[in-house]
CSV table of C-alpha atoms in Angstrom, one decimal:
chain,number,residue,atom,x,y,z
A,20,MET,CA,144.6,-92.8,186.6
A,21,PRO,CA,144.5,-94.9,189.2
A,22,ASP,CA,145.8,-92.2,191.8
A,23,GLN,CA,143.5,-90.1,191.1
A,24,GLN,CA,141.0,-92.7,193.6
A,25,HIS,CA,143.3,-91.5,196.0
A,26,GLY,CA,142.4,-88.9,198.2
A,27,LEU,CA,141.6,-85.6,197.2
A,28,VAL,CA,140.1,-85.9,193.8
A,29,PHE,CA,138.4,-84.0,191.1
A,30,PRO,CA,134.9,-84.5,191.1
A,31,ALA,CA,133.6,-87.8,189.2
A,32,ASP,CA,131.6,-86.4,185.6
A,33,PRO,CA,128.0,-87.2,186.8
A,34,GLN,CA,128.1,-89.2,183.0
A,35,ASP,CA,131.0,-90.9,183.3
A,36,PRO,CA,131.2,-91.3,187.2
A,37,SER,CA,135.1,-93.6,186.9
A,38,ARG,CA,136.3,-89.8,185.0
A,39,ARG,CA,137.4,-87.5,187.4
A,40,SER,CA,138.1,-84.2,184.3
A,41,THR,CA,140.6,-82.0,185.2
A,42,THR,CA,139.4,-79.5,182.6
A,43,ALA,CA,135.6,-79.0,183.0
A,44,LEU,CA,136.8,-78.3,187.2
A,45,GLY,CA,139.6,-75.7,186.1
A,46,ARG,CA,136.6,-74.4,183.5
A,47,ALA,CA,133.8,-74.0,185.8
A,48,VAL,CA,136.0,-72.5,188.7
A,49,VAL,CA,137.7,-69.9,186.2
A,50,ALA,CA,133.8,-69.2,185.8
A,51,ASP,CA,132.7,-69.0,188.7
A,52,ALA,CA,135.5,-66.8,190.0
A,53,LEU,CA,134.6,-64.3,187.1
A,54,ARG,CA,130.8,-64.5,187.7
A,55,ALA,CA,131.1,-63.1,190.7
A,56,VAL,CA,131.9,-59.6,189.1
A,57,ASP,CA,132.0,-60.2,185.2
A,58,GLU,CA,129.0,-62.5,184.0
A,59,VAL,CA,130.3,-62.1,179.9
A,60,GLY,CA,133.3,-63.2,181.4
A,61,ALA,CA,131.8,-65.9,182.8
A,62,ARG,CA,130.1,-67.2,180.1
A,63,ALA,CA,133.0,-68.0,177.7
A,64,ALA,CA,135.4,-68.9,180.1
A,65,ALA,CA,132.5,-71.8,180.8
A,66,ALA,CA,132.2,-72.3,176.3
A,67,GLU,CA,135.1,-72.3,176.0
A,68,THR,CA,136.0,-76.0,174.0
A,69,GLY,CA,139.6,-75.7,174.0
A,70,TRP,CA,140.8,-75.0,177.0
A,71,ARG,CA,143.9,-77.1,177.2
A,72,SER,CA,145.0,-74.2,175.1
A,73,ASP,CA,143.1,-71.3,175.3
A,74,TYR,CA,143.2,-71.2,179.0
A,75,LEU,CA,145.3,-68.4,179.0
A,76,VAL,CA,143.0,-65.5,178.0
A,77,HIS,CA,140.5,-66.3,180.9
A,78,PHE,CA,142.9,-66.3,183.4
A,79,ARG,CA,144.2,-62.8,182.2
A,80,ARG,CA,140.4,-61.8,182.6
A,81,LEU,CA,140.6,-62.7,185.9
A,82,VAL,CA,143.1,-60.4,186.6
A,83,GLU,CA,141.5,-57.6,184.6
A,84,ALA,CA,138.5,-58.4,186.2
A,85,GLY,CA,139.4,-57.2,189.6
A,86,LEU,CA,140.5,-53.9,188.6
A,87,ALA,CA,137.4,-52.6,188.9
A,88,SER,CA,137.4,-52.1,192.4
A,89,PRO,CA,139.3,-53.3,195.8
A,90,GLN,CA,136.6,-55.2,196.5
A,91,ALA,CA,136.3,-56.7,193.0
A,92,ALA,CA,139.4,-58.7,193.7
A,93,VAL,CA,138.4,-60.3,196.6
A,94,ASP,CA,135.1,-61.3,195.4
A,95,VAL,CA,136.7,-62.7,192.7
A,96,ALA,CA,139.6,-64.2,194.7
A,97,ARG,CA,136.0,-66.0,197.1
A,98,ALA,CA,134.4,-66.6,194.5
A,99,GLY,CA,137.1,-68.5,192.8
A,100,LEU,CA,138.2,-70.1,196.7
A,101,ALA,CA,134.5,-71.6,197.2
A,102,SER,CA,133.7,-72.8,194.1
A,103,LEU,CA,136.8,-75.3,194.4
A,104,HIS,CA,136.6,-76.2,197.7
A,105,ASP,CA,132.9,-76.8,196.5
A,106,ARG,CA,133.4,-79.0,193.7
A,107,MET,CA,136.9,-80.7,194.5
A,108,ARG,CA,135.8,-83.6,196.8
A,109,VAL,CA,137.8,-86.7,199.5
A,110,ALA,CA,137.3,-90.3,197.1
A,111,THR,CA,135.7,-93.0,199.4
A,112,ASP,CA,134.0,-94.8,196.5
A,113,ARG,CA,136.4,-96.2,193.4
A,114,THR,CA,132.9,-95.2,191.5
A,115,GLY,CA,132.8,-91.9,192.8
A,116,GLU,CA,129.2,-92.1,193.9
A,117,ASP,CA,130.2,-91.4,197.6
A,118,ASP,CA,132.8,-89.4,197.9
A,119,ASP,CA,132.6,-86.8,200.4
A,120,HIS,CA,132.8,-82.8,200.6
A,121,LEU,CA,135.7,-81.7,201.7
A,122,ALA,CA,134.4,-80.3,205.2
A,123,ASP,CA,133.2,-84.4,205.6
A,124,TRP,CA,136.8,-85.3,205.3
A,125,PRO,CA,136.9,-88.2,207.0
A,126,PRO,CA,139.8,-88.2,210.3
A,127,SER,CA,142.7,-91.1,209.5
A,128,ALA,CA,145.4,-92.1,212.6
A,129,PRO,CA,146.6,-88.8,214.3
A,130,PHE,CA,150.5,-87.9,213.9
A,131,ASP,CA,152.9,-88.2,216.8
A,132,THR,CA,156.0,-85.8,216.6
A,133,VAL,CA,159.3,-86.7,216.4
A,134,GLU,CA,161.6,-83.9,216.9
A,135,GLN,CA,165.2,-82.4,216.0
A,136,GLN,CA,167.8,-79.8,216.4
A,137,GLY,CA,170.7,-78.4,214.8
A,138,THR,CA,174.2,-78.6,216.4
A,139,GLY,CA,175.4,-75.6,215.1
A,140,GLU,CA,175.3,-71.9,216.3
A,141,PRO,CA,172.4,-69.1,214.6
A,142,VAL,CA,173.7,-67.5,211.8
A,143,THR,CA,173.4,-63.7,212.7
A,144,GLU,CA,173.3,-61.9,209.8
A,145,LEU,CA,171.4,-62.0,206.3
A,146,VAL,CA,173.9,-63.7,203.6
A,147,LEU,CA,173.3,-63.5,200.1
A,148,PRO,CA,174.7,-65.9,198.2
A,149,TYR,CA,175.1,-64.9,194.4
A,150,ARG,CA,177.6,-66.0,191.6
A,151,GLY,CA,180.1,-67.8,193.4
A,152,GLU,CA,180.2,-64.8,196.3
A,153,ARG,CA,178.6,-64.7,199.8
A,154,LEU,CA,177.0,-60.8,200.0
A,155,ARG,CA,176.8,-59.1,203.7
A,156,GLY,CA,175.6,-55.9,205.1
A,157,ASP,CA,176.3,-53.4,202.2
A,158,ALA,CA,177.4,-55.4,199.7
A,159,VAL,CA,173.7,-57.0,199.8
A,160,ARG,CA,172.3,-53.6,199.3
A,161,ARG,CA,174.0,-53.1,196.9
A,162,ARG,CA,173.2,-55.9,194.5
A,163,VAL,CA,169.9,-55.3,195.4
A,164,ASP,CA,170.3,-51.6,194.5
A,165,ALA,CA,172.3,-52.8,191.0
A,166,TRP,CA,168.9,-55.4,190.3
A,167,VAL,CA,166.4,-52.9,191.1
A,168,ALA,CA,168.5,-50.4,188.3
A,169,ALA,CA,168.3,-53.3,185.8
A,170,GLY,CA,164.8,-53.3,185.5
A,171,VAL,CA,164.9,-56.9,187.8
A,172,VAL,CA,163.0,-56.5,190.8
A,173,GLU,CA,160.4,-53.7,192.2
A,174,PRO,CA,161.6,-50.8,193.9
A,175,SER,CA,160.0,-51.5,196.9
A,176,LEU,CA,162.1,-55.4,197.5
A,177,ALA,CA,165.2,-52.8,198.4
A,178,GLU,CA,162.6,-50.8,201.2
A,179,ALA,CA,162.1,-54.8,202.2
A,180,VAL,CA,165.3,-56.0,202.6
A,181,GLY,CA,167.1,-52.7,203.9
A,182,ALA,CA,165.2,-53.5,206.5
A,183,VAL,CA,166.3,-56.9,207.6
A,184,LEU,CA,169.0,-56.0,207.3
A,185,ASP,CA,168.7,-53.2,209.7
A,186,ASN,CA,166.9,-55.8,212.1
A,187,PRO,CA,169.2,-59.1,212.2
A,188,ASP,CA,167.3,-60.2,215.0
A,189,TRP,CA,164.7,-60.7,212.9
A,190,LEU,CA,165.9,-63.7,211.5
A,191,ARG,CA,164.6,-66.4,214.2
A,192,LEU,CA,161.3,-65.8,214.2
A,193,GLU,CA,161.2,-65.6,217.9
A,194,GLY,CA,157.6,-66.7,218.7
A,195,ARG,CA,156.7,-68.8,215.8
A,196,THR,CA,156.9,-72.2,214.6
A,197,VAL,CA,157.1,-71.8,210.5
A,198,ALA,CA,155.2,-75.0,209.0
A,199,VAL,CA,157.5,-75.8,205.7
A,200,VAL,CA,154.4,-77.9,203.9
A,201,GLY,CA,157.2,-78.5,200.9
A,202,ALA,CA,160.4,-78.9,202.8
A,203,GLY,CA,161.4,-80.6,200.8
A,204,SER,CA,161.1,-77.6,198.3
A,205,GLU,CA,164.0,-75.9,196.4
A,206,MET,CA,162.4,-72.5,196.9
A,207,GLY,CA,161.0,-73.4,200.1
A,208,PRO,CA,162.6,-71.0,203.2
A,209,LEU,CA,163.8,-74.5,205.4
A,210,PRO,CA,167.9,-74.1,204.5
A,211,SER,CA,167.6,-70.1,205.6
A,212,LEU,CA,165.8,-70.8,208.6
A,213,VAL,CA,167.6,-74.0,209.8
A,214,ARG,CA,170.8,-71.8,209.5
A,215,TRP,CA,168.7,-68.2,211.6
A,216,GLY,CA,168.0,-71.1,214.1
A,217,ALA,CA,163.6,-71.3,213.7
A,218,ARG,CA,161.4,-73.3,215.5
A,219,VAL,CA,160.5,-74.9,212.3
A,220,ALA,CA,157.4,-77.3,211.4
A,221,ALA,CA,158.3,-79.7,208.8
A,222,VAL,CA,155.8,-81.2,206.5
A,223,ASP,CA,156.8,-83.3,203.3
A,224,LEU,CA,155.9,-87.1,201.3
A,225,VAL,CA,156.4,-90.0,203.6
A,226,ARG,CA,159.7,-90.9,201.5
A,227,GLU,CA,162.9,-92.0,203.1
A,228,ASP,CA,165.2,-89.8,200.4
A,229,LEU,CA,163.1,-86.8,200.9
A,230,TRP,CA,164.3,-87.0,204.9
A,231,ALA,CA,168.1,-87.8,204.7
A,232,ARG,CA,168.2,-84.4,202.4
A,233,VAL,CA,166.1,-82.4,205.4
A,234,ASP,CA,168.5,-84.6,207.6
A,235,GLN,CA,171.1,-83.1,206.6
A,236,THR,CA,169.7,-79.7,206.3
A,237,VAL,CA,168.8,-79.6,210.0
A,238,ARG,CA,172.0,-80.9,211.5
A,239,GLY,CA,174.3,-78.0,210.2
A,240,GLY,CA,172.1,-75.5,211.6
A,241,ALA,CA,171.2,-74.0,214.5
A,242,ALA,CA,166.9,-75.0,214.6
A,243,THR,CA,164.2,-77.5,216.2
A,244,VAL,CA,162.7,-78.9,214.0
A,245,VAL,CA,159.5,-81.6,214.4
A,246,SER,CA,158.4,-83.1,211.9
A,247,PRO,CA,154.9,-85.4,212.2
A,248,ALA,CA,154.9,-89.4,212.3
A,249,ARG,CA,153.0,-92.2,212.6
A,250,ASP,CA,154.1,-96.3,212.6
A,251,GLY,CA,158.0,-95.0,212.7
A,252,HIS,CA,158.1,-93.1,209.8
A,253,ARG,CA,158.0,-89.9,209.0
A,254,GLY,CA,156.0,-87.0,206.6
A,255,ALA,CA,152.4,-86.8,204.8
A,256,ASP,CA,150.7,-87.3,202.6
A,257,LEU,CA,148.2,-84.6,202.2
A,258,LEU,CA,146.5,-85.7,200.0
A,259,ALA,CA,144.8,-88.4,202.5
A,260,ASP,CA,145.7,-86.5,206.0
A,261,VAL,CA,144.8,-82.8,206.2
A,262,PRO,CA,142.7,-83.3,209.4
A,263,ALA,CA,145.3,-84.9,211.0
A,264,LEU,CA,148.0,-82.9,209.6
A,265,ALA,CA,145.3,-79.5,210.6
A,266,ASP,CA,145.4,-81.1,214.3
A,267,TRP,CA,148.8,-81.6,214.5
A,268,LEU,CA,150.1,-78.3,213.1
A,269,ALA,CA,147.4,-76.6,215.7
A,270,ALA,CA,149.2,-78.2,218.3
A,271,GLN,CA,151.6,-76.8,217.6
A,272,PRO,CA,153.6,-73.4,220.4
A,273,GLY,CA,153.1,-69.4,219.3
A,274,THR,CA,152.3,-68.0,216.0
A,275,LEU,CA,151.5,-70.1,213.3
A,276,VAL,CA,153.1,-69.6,210.3
A,277,VAL,CA,151.7,-71.9,207.6
A,278,GLY,CA,154.2,-71.7,204.5
A,279,SER,CA,152.9,-73.4,201.1
A,280,TYR,CA,155.9,-74.3,199.1
A,281,VAL,CA,153.9,-77.7,197.1
A,282,TYR,CA,154.5,-78.3,194.6
A,283,ALA,CA,153.9,-81.8,192.2
A,284,ASP,CA,153.6,-82.5,187.7
A,285,GLY,CA,150.0,-82.0,186.1
A,286,ALA,CA,146.5,-82.4,187.8
A,287,THR,CA,148.4,-83.1,190.9
A,288,ASN,CA,149.9,-79.6,191.6
A,289,VAL,CA,145.5,-78.4,191.9
A,290,ARG,CA,144.9,-81.4,194.6
A,291,VAL,CA,148.2,-80.9,196.6
A,292,SER,CA,147.9,-77.2,196.8
A,293,THR,CA,143.7,-77.5,197.0
A,294,ALA,CA,144.5,-79.7,200.1
A,295,VAL,CA,146.8,-76.9,201.7
A,296,ASP,CA,144.7,-74.8,201.3
A,297,GLU,CA,141.8,-76.4,203.1
A,298,LEU,CA,144.7,-77.2,205.0
A,299,SER,CA,144.9,-73.0,205.7
A,300,ARG,CA,141.4,-72.8,206.0
A,301,ARG,CA,141.3,-74.7,209.1
A,302,LEU,CA,143.3,-73.8,210.9
A,303,LEU,CA,142.4,-70.5,210.4
A,304,ALA,CA,139.2,-71.8,212.3
A,305,ALA,CA,140.8,-73.9,214.8
A,306,ASP,CA,140.7,-72.3,218.4
A,307,ARG,CA,144.7,-71.9,219.3
A,308,GLY,CA,143.9,-69.5,221.9
A,309,ALA,CA,145.9,-66.0,222.4
A,310,ASP,CA,148.1,-67.7,219.7
A,311,ALA,CA,147.7,-66.3,215.7
A,312,VAL,CA,147.9,-68.5,212.3
A,313,ASP,CA,149.8,-66.5,209.7
A,314,LEU,CA,150.0,-67.9,205.9
A,315,ALA,CA,152.5,-67.4,203.0
A,316,PHE,CA,153.0,-68.0,199.8
A,317,LEU,CA,155.0,-67.6,196.7
A,318,ALA,CA,153.6,-66.7,193.3
A,319,THR,CA,155.2,-67.5,190.5
A,320,PRO,CA,156.9,-64.5,188.9
A,321,THR,CA,155.1,-66.6,185.3
A,322,ASP,CA,151.6,-65.8,186.0
A,323,VAL,CA,149.7,-62.3,185.4
A,324,PHE,CA,149.7,-59.5,187.0
A,325,ALA,CA,148.6,-55.9,187.2
A,326,VAL,CA,151.9,-54.2,187.4
A,327,PRO,CA,152.4,-50.1,188.6
A,328,ALA,CA,152.3,-47.1,186.3
A,329,GLU,CA,156.3,-46.6,187.0
A,330,ALA,CA,157.1,-50.6,185.5
A,331,VAL,CA,155.2,-49.3,181.9
A,332,ASP,CA,156.9,-46.6,181.8
A,333,ALA,CA,160.2,-48.5,182.0
A,334,ALA,CA,159.3,-50.8,179.9
A,335,THR,CA,157.6,-48.2,177.2
A,336,ARG,CA,161.3,-46.8,177.3
A,337,ALA,CA,162.7,-50.3,176.2
A,338,TYR,CA,161.0,-51.0,173.7
A,339,GLU,CA,160.9,-47.8,172.0
A,340,ASP,CA,165.0,-47.8,173.1
A,341,ARG,CA,165.6,-50.8,172.1
A,342,SER,CA,168.5,-50.9,169.4
A,343,ARG,CA,168.0,-50.2,165.3
A,344,VAL,CA,169.1,-54.3,164.8
A,345,ALA,CA,166.2,-55.5,166.4
A,346,ARG,CA,163.7,-52.6,165.2
A,347,VAL,CA,165.2,-54.2,161.7
A,348,LEU,CA,164.8,-57.2,162.8
A,349,GLY,CA,162.1,-57.4,164.7
A,350,ARG,CA,159.6,-55.6,161.6
A,351,PRO,CA,159.6,-58.7,159.7
A,352,LEU,CA,159.1,-61.1,162.8
A,353,ARG,CA,156.2,-59.2,163.5
A,354,THR,CA,154.6,-59.6,159.9
A,355,ALA,CA,155.6,-62.9,159.6
A,356,SER,CA,153.9,-63.9,163.1
A,357,GLY,CA,150.9,-61.9,162.4
A,358,GLY,CA,152.0,-60.1,165.2
A,359,ARG,CA,152.8,-62.5,167.5
A,360,LEU,CA,156.4,-62.5,167.9
A,361,LEU,CA,158.3,-59.2,169.1
A,362,ARG,CA,155.1,-57.5,170.7
A,363,ARG,CA,155.1,-54.0,173.3
A,364,PRO,CA,154.6,-54.9,176.6
A,365,TYR,CA,151.8,-52.2,177.6
A,366,ALA,CA,149.9,-49.8,176.3
A,367,PRO,CA,151.9,-46.3,176.5
A,368,GLY,CA,150.3,-45.1,180.0
A,369,SER,CA,148.0,-48.2,181.3
A,370,ASP,CA,147.9,-47.9,185.1
A,371,PRO,CA,148.1,-50.3,186.1
A,372,GLY,CA,149.8,-51.9,183.3
A,373,ILE,CA,148.6,-55.8,182.4
A,374,ASN,CA,152.0,-57.9,182.3
A,375,ASP,CA,151.1,-61.3,181.0
A,376,SER,CA,153.8,-64.1,181.7
A,377,LEU,CA,151.8,-67.1,181.4
A,378,VAL,CA,153.7,-70.2,179.3
A,379,PRO,CA,151.6,-72.6,177.8
A,380,GLN,CA,153.6,-74.8,178.5
A,381,GLN,CA,152.9,-74.8,182.1
A,382,GLY,CA,149.4,-76.1,181.1
A,383,PRO,CA,146.2,-74.9,182.9
A,384,ASN,CA,146.7,-77.4,185.5
A,385,TYR,CA,150.2,-75.1,187.0
A,386,ALA,CA,147.9,-71.4,186.1
A,387,LEU,CA,145.3,-72.4,188.7
A,388,ALA,CA,147.3,-74.4,190.9
A,389,LYS,CA,149.0,-71.1,192.0
A,390,ARG,CA,146.6,-68.9,191.6
A,391,LEU,CA,144.5,-70.3,194.1
A,392,GLN,CA,147.4,-68.8,196.1
A,393,ARG,CA,146.7,-65.7,195.0
A,394,TRP,CA,143.1,-65.9,196.0
A,395,ARG,CA,143.4,-67.6,199.7
A,396,ALA,CA,146.0,-64.9,199.9
A,397,THR,CA,144.0,-61.4,199.2
A,398,VAL,CA,140.7,-62.9,201.2
A,399,ALA,CA,142.6,-64.1,203.7
A,400,ARG,CA,144.2,-60.2,204.4
A,401,HIS,CA,141.7,-59.1,203.6
A,402,ASP,CA,140.0,-60.5,206.5
A,403,GLY,CA,142.9,-58.8,208.9
A,404,VAL,CA,145.6,-62.5,208.5
A,405,THR,CA,149.0,-61.4,208.9
A,406,VAL,CA,149.9,-62.8,204.7
A,407,SER,CA,153.2,-62.9,203.2
A,408,MET,CA,153.2,-63.4,199.1
A,409,ASN,CA,155.4,-62.2,197.5
A,410,VAL,CA,156.8,-62.9,193.7
A,411,ALA,CA,160.1,-64.8,193.7
A,412,PRO,CA,162.0,-64.8,190.9
A,413,PRO,CA,162.7,-67.0,187.7
A,414,THR,CA,164.8,-69.7,189.3
A,415,ARG,CA,166.5,-72.8,187.6
A,416,THR,CA,165.0,-75.7,189.6
A,417,ARG,CA,164.7,-79.1,188.9
A,418,SER,CA,161.4,-78.5,188.0
A,419,VAL,CA,162.1,-76.0,185.0
A,420,LEU,CA,164.8,-77.2,183.9
A,421,LYS,CA,163.2,-81.3,183.1
A,422,ASN,CA,160.6,-79.0,180.7
A,423,ARG,CA,163.6,-78.8,177.8
A,424,GLY,CA,161.2,-76.0,176.0
A,425,LEU,CA,161.1,-73.8,179.0
A,426,ALA,CA,164.6,-74.6,180.0
A,427,ALA,CA,165.8,-73.0,176.8
A,428,ALA,CA,164.1,-70.1,177.3
A,429,TYR,CA,165.2,-69.8,180.6
A,430,ALA,CA,169.1,-70.3,179.1
A,431,GLY,CA,167.9,-67.0,176.3
A,432,ALA,CA,166.1,-65.0,178.3
A,433,HIS,CA,169.3,-62.4,179.0
A,434,ARG,CA,169.1,-61.1,175.5
A,435,PHE,CA,165.6,-60.3,176.4
A,436,GLY,CA,166.7,-58.3,179.4
A,437,VAL,CA,165.0,-61.4,182.0
A,438,GLU,CA,167.8,-62.2,184.6
A,439,VAL,CA,167.2,-66.5,185.8
A,440,PHE,CA,168.3,-66.9,189.4
A,441,ASP,CA,170.2,-69.6,191.0
A,442,PRO,CA,168.5,-71.5,193.9
A,443,SER,CA,170.5,-70.9,196.5
A,444,THR,CA,170.3,-66.8,195.7
A,445,SER,CA,166.2,-67.3,195.3
A,446,ASN,CA,165.6,-69.2,198.6
A,447,VAL,CA,167.7,-66.7,200.7
A,448,LEU,CA,166.4,-63.4,199.6
A,449,MET,CA,162.2,-64.9,199.5
A,450,ALA,CA,163.4,-66.4,202.9
A,451,ALA,CA,164.7,-62.5,203.7
A,452,LEU,CA,160.7,-61.1,202.7
A,453,LEU,CA,159.2,-63.6,204.7
A,454,VAL,CA,161.2,-62.2,207.6
A,455,HIS,CA,160.2,-58.5,206.7
A,456,ASP,CA,157.2,-59.7,205.7
A,457,LEU,CA,156.1,-62.1,209.4
A,458,HIS,CA,157.3,-58.9,211.7
A,459,THR,CA,155.3,-55.7,209.5
A,460,GLY,CA,152.3,-57.1,209.5
A,461,GLY,CA,152.2,-58.5,206.0
A,462,GLY,CA,154.0,-55.8,204.7
A,463,PRO,CA,152.6,-52.1,203.4
A,464,ARG,CA,148.3,-52.3,203.5
A,465,HIS,CA,147.7,-50.7,200.0
A,466,GLU,CA,144.4,-49.6,199.1
A,467,HIS,CA,143.8,-52.8,196.1
A,468,PRO,CA,144.9,-56.1,195.8
A,469,TRP,CA,147.1,-55.6,193.2
A,470,GLU,CA,149.1,-53.4,194.7
A,471,ASP,CA,150.0,-55.8,197.7
A,472,GLU,CA,150.8,-58.7,194.9
A,473,ALA,CA,153.5,-55.8,193.5
A,474,TYR,CA,155.0,-55.0,196.3
A,475,ALA,CA,159.2,-56.2,196.8
A,476,ALA,CA,158.0,-58.4,193.8
A,477,ALA,CA,161.1,-60.1,192.3
A,478,HIS,CA,160.1,-61.0,189.0
A,479,GLY,CA,163.5,-61.3,187.0
A,480,GLY,CA,162.4,-57.9,184.4
A,481,LEU,CA,159.4,-60.3,183.5
A,482,TRP,CA,157.3,-56.7,184.5
A,483,ARG,CA,159.7,-54.4,182.7
A,484,THR,CA,162.2,-56.1,179.5
A,485,GLY,CA,160.9,-54.5,176.7
A,486,TYR,CA,158.7,-57.0,175.2
A,487,ALA,CA,155.4,-59.2,176.1
A,488,PRO,CA,157.1,-61.6,177.4
A,489,ARG,CA,155.2,-64.4,175.9
A,490,SER,CA,156.0,-63.1,172.2
A,491,ALA,CA,159.6,-63.1,173.2
A,492,LEU,CA,159.4,-66.2,174.5
A,493,GLY,CA,160.0,-68.5,171.6
A,494,LEU,CA,162.8,-66.0,170.9
A,495,ALA,CA,164.8,-66.7,173.6
A,496,ALA,CA,164.6,-70.7,173.6
A,497,LEU,CA,166.2,-70.5,170.0
A,498,LEU,CA,168.7,-68.2,171.6
A,499,GLY,CA,168.3,-70.5,174.7
A,500,VAL,CA,168.9,-74.2,172.3
A,501,GLY,CA,172.8,-73.0,171.5
A,502,ALA,CA,174.0,-71.6,174.7
A,503,ARG,CA,172.6,-75.0,176.5
A,504,GLY,CA,173.8,-77.4,173.4
A,505,ALA,CA,173.7,-80.9,173.9
A,506,ASP,CA,171.9,-80.3,177.9
A,507,VAL,CA,168.1,-79.8,175.7
């Protein structure tokens, strides 16, 4: 595709420089990451011939291999990042023969700054929208407690949200500039930060309709919002402008929080996620004097995670206590599907358990784009950087609803104990966890990186449902088609 010749690109095929293979890149990066601790797994990934359909087992193995020790998890993450940065290129020649390494990215013209100030008064308390209500104070605590009781979030989320409720002065994030990279994202924190009166550096594409939406959000808030501009147009092209954007962000005052909220379809998702990672890497290496650089991410719940024994036990009870009807119907379905449908989620007593909620429809490029963010979070946290990395709940975003199969699965998910959130609820909840993390050094530090990822996870119930998520996905979609009717 012509767009692949623009800016940050996949490496050219040595045998055919006009071809840039996303499959070859993904397979090689996963193999390199595994090679740090699991040579057998690395060989299996490198030899995989059906990558687009069979990638799931290798992404699961990346998590399993990292469980051997805390250092193993860091080694997997560091090797994966190094492989990705070594292999990706910046296109300077249409044939691919003269592409640059990321470290040699040619600079583009510097950015000017457009500054806006909201006209409203800052909201000085956490207000959580939920199903038409606006919850405050104890009502927020009761809602979170209800989610905990239903297995929709991990119990530690109540601790984190409670701390924000007890410290409303945290909301303004004094002394920081929060770079919201992907300012127009439905899952990003821009609307909340604007209401709370934070200082925000909004970064997104050069697109008038997008900035019109951002302007509308900013005008009604109480924040100072700055954005990069060039030749009278706001925005930046992440695939081409990383060096100039790094210089622009490095000049922002106070502690700089680099929040990655970007999304794109298909292979472009890997490219823009790699661009944000390169931006973060450059900013972490920049000399900002006494001003630190923190990182922020949202992890997708449709991934593979190690989960605590408490979640395993809850899911085991849910499976064993399922209704008589579910038992009667489940037996022939499992038999007819060769054991693929309505399976147990974990081996009873696992500690930790492995929750595999990867969704095949999202594809290997989506999995790699989200996994590299987790790798950066692991490595940065190990290196002493304050990191906010939280598992976000399944949410009815535009990108989800345009995938008919995934939209149907979400519509039927409640039949299996999974709650799908509205964007307004997810947005505020995740922004509150960001505030918590930035005021607590990234939240509690645990012995192993998987425990850091599990803290305050809002997985929507995927970790505690009575069935392995992928084994129930098809049935959820069938039920969801009936619920959505002509909309699907």
